[in-house]
Coordinates of C-alpha atoms in Angstrom, one line a residue:
X1 CA -13.9 -146.9 186.6
X2 CA -15.5 -143.5 186.3
X3 CA -18.0 -141.7 188.6
X4 CA -21.0 -140.1 186.9
X5 CA -23.5 -137.8 188.5
X6 CA -26.5 -137.1 186.2
X7 CA -28.9 -134.3 186.7
X8 CA -32.4 -134.4 185.3
X9 CA -34.4 -131.6 183.7
X10 CA -37.8 -130.0 184.2
X11 CA -40.8 -132.2 185.0
X12 CA -38.5 -135.1 185.7
X13 CA -36.7 -136.8 188.6
X14 CA -33.7 -139.1 189.0
X15 CA -36.0 -141.8 187.6
X16 CA -35.4 -140.6 184.0
X17 CA -31.7 -141.6 184.2
X18 CA -32.4 -145.1 185.4
X19 CA -31.8 -146.9 182.0
X20 CA -28.4 -145.1 181.7
X21 CA -27.5 -145.5 185.3
X22 CA -28.1 -149.3 185.0
X23 CA -25.9 -149.5 181.9
X24 CA -23.1 -147.5 183.4
X25 CA -23.0 -149.6 186.5
X26 CA -23.1 -152.8 184.4
X27 CA -20.0 -151.5 182.7
X28 CA -18.2 -151.1 186.1
X29 CA -18.7 -147.4 186.7
X30 CA -20.2 -145.6 189.7
X31 CA -23.4 -143.7 188.7
X32 CA -25.8 -141.5 190.5
X33 CA -29.1 -140.0 189.3
X34 CA -30.4 -137.8 192.2
X35 CA -33.8 -136.2 192.3
X36 CA -33.7 -132.4 192.8
X37 CA -35.6 -130.6 195.6
X38 CA -39.4 -130.3 194.8
X39 CA -39.3 -132.8 191.9
X40 CA -40.7 -136.3 191.4
X41 CA -40.7 -138.2 194.7
X42 CA -39.7 -135.0 196.4
X43 CA -42.5 -133.0 194.9
X44 CA -44.2 -132.7 198.3
X45 CA -41.3 -130.6 199.5
X46 CA -42.0 -127.9 196.9
X47 CA -42.0 -124.4 198.4
X48 CA -40.9 -120.8 197.7
X49 CA -37.2 -120.4 197.3
X50 CA -36.2 -123.4 195.2
X51 CA -34.0 -122.1 192.4
X52 CA -31.3 -123.1 190.0
X53 CA -28.9 -121.9 192.7
X54 CA -30.4 -124.1 195.4
X55 CA -30.5 -127.1 193.1
X56 CA -26.9 -126.5 192.2
X57 CA -26.0 -126.4 195.9
X58 CA -27.7 -129.7 196.4
X59 CA -25.5 -131.3 193.7
X60 CA -22.4 -129.8 195.1
X61 CA -23.2 -131.1 198.5
X62 CA -23.9 -134.6 197.1
X63 CA -20.3 -134.6 195.7
X64 CA -19.0 -133.5 199.1
X65 CA -20.9 -135.8 201.4
X66 CA -20.5 -138.8 199.1
X67 CA -16.8 -137.9 198.9
X68 CA -16.9 -138.0 195.1
X69 CA -13.9 -136.7 193.0
X70 CA -13.0 -136.8 189.3
X71 CA -16.7 -136.7 188.6
X72 CA -18.3 -136.6 185.2
X73 CA -21.2 -134.2 185.8
X74 CA -24.0 -134.7 183.3
X75 CA -27.1 -132.5 182.8
X76 CA -30.0 -132.7 180.4
X77 CA -32.5 -130.1 179.4
X78 CA -32.9 -127.6 182.3
X79 CA -30.4 -129.7 184.2
X80 CA -27.8 -128.0 182.1
X81 CA -28.3 -124.8 184.1
X82 CA -27.9 -126.7 187.3
X83 CA -24.7 -128.4 186.4
X84 CA -23.1 -125.1 185.2
X85 CA -23.6 -123.6 188.7
X86 CA -22.8 -126.8 190.5
X87 CA -19.5 -127.1 188.7
X88 CA -18.6 -123.7 189.8
X89 CA -19.4 -124.6 193.4
X90 CA -17.5 -127.9 193.3
X91 CA -14.7 -127.0 190.9
X92 CA -12.1 -129.3 192.5
X93 CA -14.4 -132.4 192.2
X94 CA -15.2 -132.1 188.5
X95 CA -13.3 -134.0 185.8
X96 CA -15.6 -133.4 182.9
X97 CA -19.1 -132.0 182.1
X98 CA -21.6 -133.4 179.6
X99 CA -24.5 -131.3 178.3
X100 CA -27.1 -133.7 176.9
X101 CA -29.6 -131.7 174.8
X102 CA -29.2 -129.2 177.5
X103 CA -29.9 -125.6 178.3
X104 CA -26.7 -123.7 179.2
X105 CA -27.7 -120.2 180.0
X106 CA -25.5 -117.1 180.5
X107 CA -26.2 -115.1 183.7
X108 CA -29.5 -113.2 183.4
X109 CA -30.8 -115.2 180.4
X110 CA -34.2 -116.8 180.6
X111 CA -35.4 -120.1 179.3
X112 CA -38.4 -118.6 177.5
X113 CA -36.2 -116.4 175.4
X114 CA -34.3 -119.4 174.1
X115 CA -36.8 -122.2 173.7
X116 CA -39.8 -122.4 171.3
X117 CA -42.6 -123.7 173.5
X118 CA -45.3 -125.2 171.3
X119 CA -48.1 -125.3 173.9
X120 CA -49.0 -123.3 177.0
X121 CA -48.0 -124.6 180.5
X122 CA -50.1 -125.2 183.6
X123 CA -48.8 -122.6 186.0
X124 CA -49.4 -122.5 189.8
X125 CA -48.0 -120.4 192.6
X126 CA -45.0 -122.7 193.1
X127 CA -44.8 -124.9 190.0
X128 CA -45.1 -125.0 186.2
X129 CA -45.6 -128.0 183.9
X130 CA -47.1 -129.3 180.7
X131 CA -50.5 -130.9 180.4
X132 CA -50.7 -134.6 180.5
X133 CA -52.0 -134.6 176.9
X134 CA -49.0 -132.5 175.8
X135 CA -46.6 -134.9 177.5
X136 CA -48.2 -138.0 175.9
X137 CA -48.8 -136.6 172.4
X138 CA -45.8 -134.4 171.9
X139 CA -43.0 -134.6 174.5
X140 CA -42.9 -138.4 174.7
X141 CA -44.3 -139.1 171.3
X142 CA -41.2 -140.9 170.0
X143 CA -40.9 -143.3 172.9
X144 CA -41.8 -146.9 172.7
X145 CA -45.4 -147.4 174.1
X146 CA -44.3 -149.2 177.3
X147 CA -41.5 -146.7 178.0
X148 CA -43.9 -143.8 177.3
X149 CA -46.5 -145.2 179.7
X150 CA -43.8 -145.7 182.4
X151 CA -42.5 -142.2 182.0
X152 CA -45.9 -140.6 181.7
X153 CA -46.8 -141.8 185.2
X154 CA -43.7 -140.1 186.7
X155 CA -43.9 -136.6 185.2
X156 CA -44.4 -133.8 187.8
X157 CA -44.5 -130.0 187.7
X158 CA -41.2 -128.2 188.2
X159 CA -40.5 -125.6 190.8
X160 CA -41.3 -122.4 188.9
X161 CA -38.3 -120.2 189.9
X162 CA -35.9 -123.0 189.0
X163 CA -37.1 -122.9 185.4
X164 CA -38.6 -119.4 184.7
X165 CA -36.3 -117.0 186.6
X166 CA -33.3 -115.5 185.0
X167 CA -30.1 -117.6 185.2
X168 CA -28.3 -117.0 188.4
X169 CA -24.9 -115.3 188.6
X170 CA -22.0 -117.7 187.9
X171 CA -18.4 -117.6 187.0
X172 CA -18.8 -120.8 185.1
X173 CA -18.2 -119.3 181.7
X174 CA -15.0 -117.6 182.7
X175 CA -13.3 -120.9 183.6
X176 CA -11.8 -123.7 181.5
X177 CA -13.5 -127.1 181.5
X178 CA -13.4 -130.4 179.8
X179 CA -16.8 -130.6 178.1
X180 CA -18.9 -132.5 175.7
X181 CA -22.2 -131.3 174.1
X182 CA -24.6 -133.9 172.9
X183 CA -27.5 -132.7 170.7
X184 CA -30.6 -134.7 169.9
X185 CA -31.4 -133.9 166.2
X186 CA -35.1 -134.8 166.4
X187 CA -35.8 -132.3 169.3
X188 CA -37.0 -128.8 168.8
X189 CA -35.6 -127.6 172.1
X190 CA -33.1 -126.5 173.0
X191 CA -32.4 -125.1 169.6
X192 CA -29.3 -126.3 167.6
X193 CA -27.9 -122.7 167.7
X194 CA -28.0 -122.7 171.5
X195 CA -26.2 -126.0 171.8
X196 CA -23.6 -125.0 169.2
X197 CA -23.0 -121.8 171.2
X198 CA -22.4 -123.9 174.3
X199 CA -19.8 -126.0 172.5
X200 CA -18.1 -123.0 171.0
X201 CA -17.9 -121.0 174.2
X202 CA -16.5 -123.9 176.1
X203 CA -14.4 -125.5 173.4
X204 CA -16.4 -128.6 173.8
X205 CA -16.6 -131.7 171.7
X206 CA -19.9 -131.8 169.8
X207 CA -21.9 -135.0 169.1
X208 CA -25.4 -135.7 167.7
X209 CA -27.8 -138.5 168.4
X210 CA -30.7 -139.1 165.9
X211 CA -33.4 -139.2 168.5
X212 CA -35.8 -137.0 170.5
X213 CA -35.3 -134.9 173.6
X214 CA -35.2 -137.9 176.0
X215 CA -32.3 -140.0 174.8
X216 CA -31.9 -141.6 178.2
X217 CA -35.3 -143.3 177.5
X218 CA -35.2 -143.6 173.7
X219 CA -31.5 -144.5 173.2
X220 CA -30.0 -145.3 176.6
X221 CA -27.3 -147.7 175.4
X222 CA -26.0 -145.2 172.8
X223 CA -26.2 -142.3 175.3
X224 CA -24.3 -144.3 178.0
X225 CA -21.6 -145.1 175.5
X226 CA -21.3 -141.5 174.3
X227 CA -21.2 -140.1 177.9
X228 CA -18.5 -142.7 178.9
X229 CA -16.3 -142.3 175.8
X230 CA -15.6 -138.5 175.9

């Protein structure tokens, strides 16, 4: 039995991991898919001051208060930034890290310098997010119709500083970790070069899935197997 904690990316919530959480639990594992502050069902809590650092602190505190050890910490998309900082904060509780089509920024780097955003975002004082048409016609384009409709209803804007601000200071890259990097070959972002950099800098195993940026929705069984096997 292994304990998995899976961190979602921008515009998402813990809901996006539900198909993978279900499969991991059916296989006898312990699996958590928490929703970060200001996202999804917690969107009403959005306020100034929510950052990658505060999101990472949340995850570290979940590991502490749930008394979780030997954890496989999984992050997708912008959740990759969160798990890097969370791993630093909860070093003695981490067994392995898995970056799933994830951003893994060095301190001071910005997401917009790495990704190739195809369409403009809707930006407010506290949040940023894609238009509904962009989500339906581009981001979730490769999903089965029923899954796409289910996911589309759950998309929410993301706390802006947790996505657009420079990556927070961290000693993550100076430490040794057991890591896997899983790239989705049909996704434009994060770019392949960025994900290969993550694998090279961390000495990680590198895998590819022939699917889009949301493998937890398009290929949940394959992703669950890949996360569990490394």
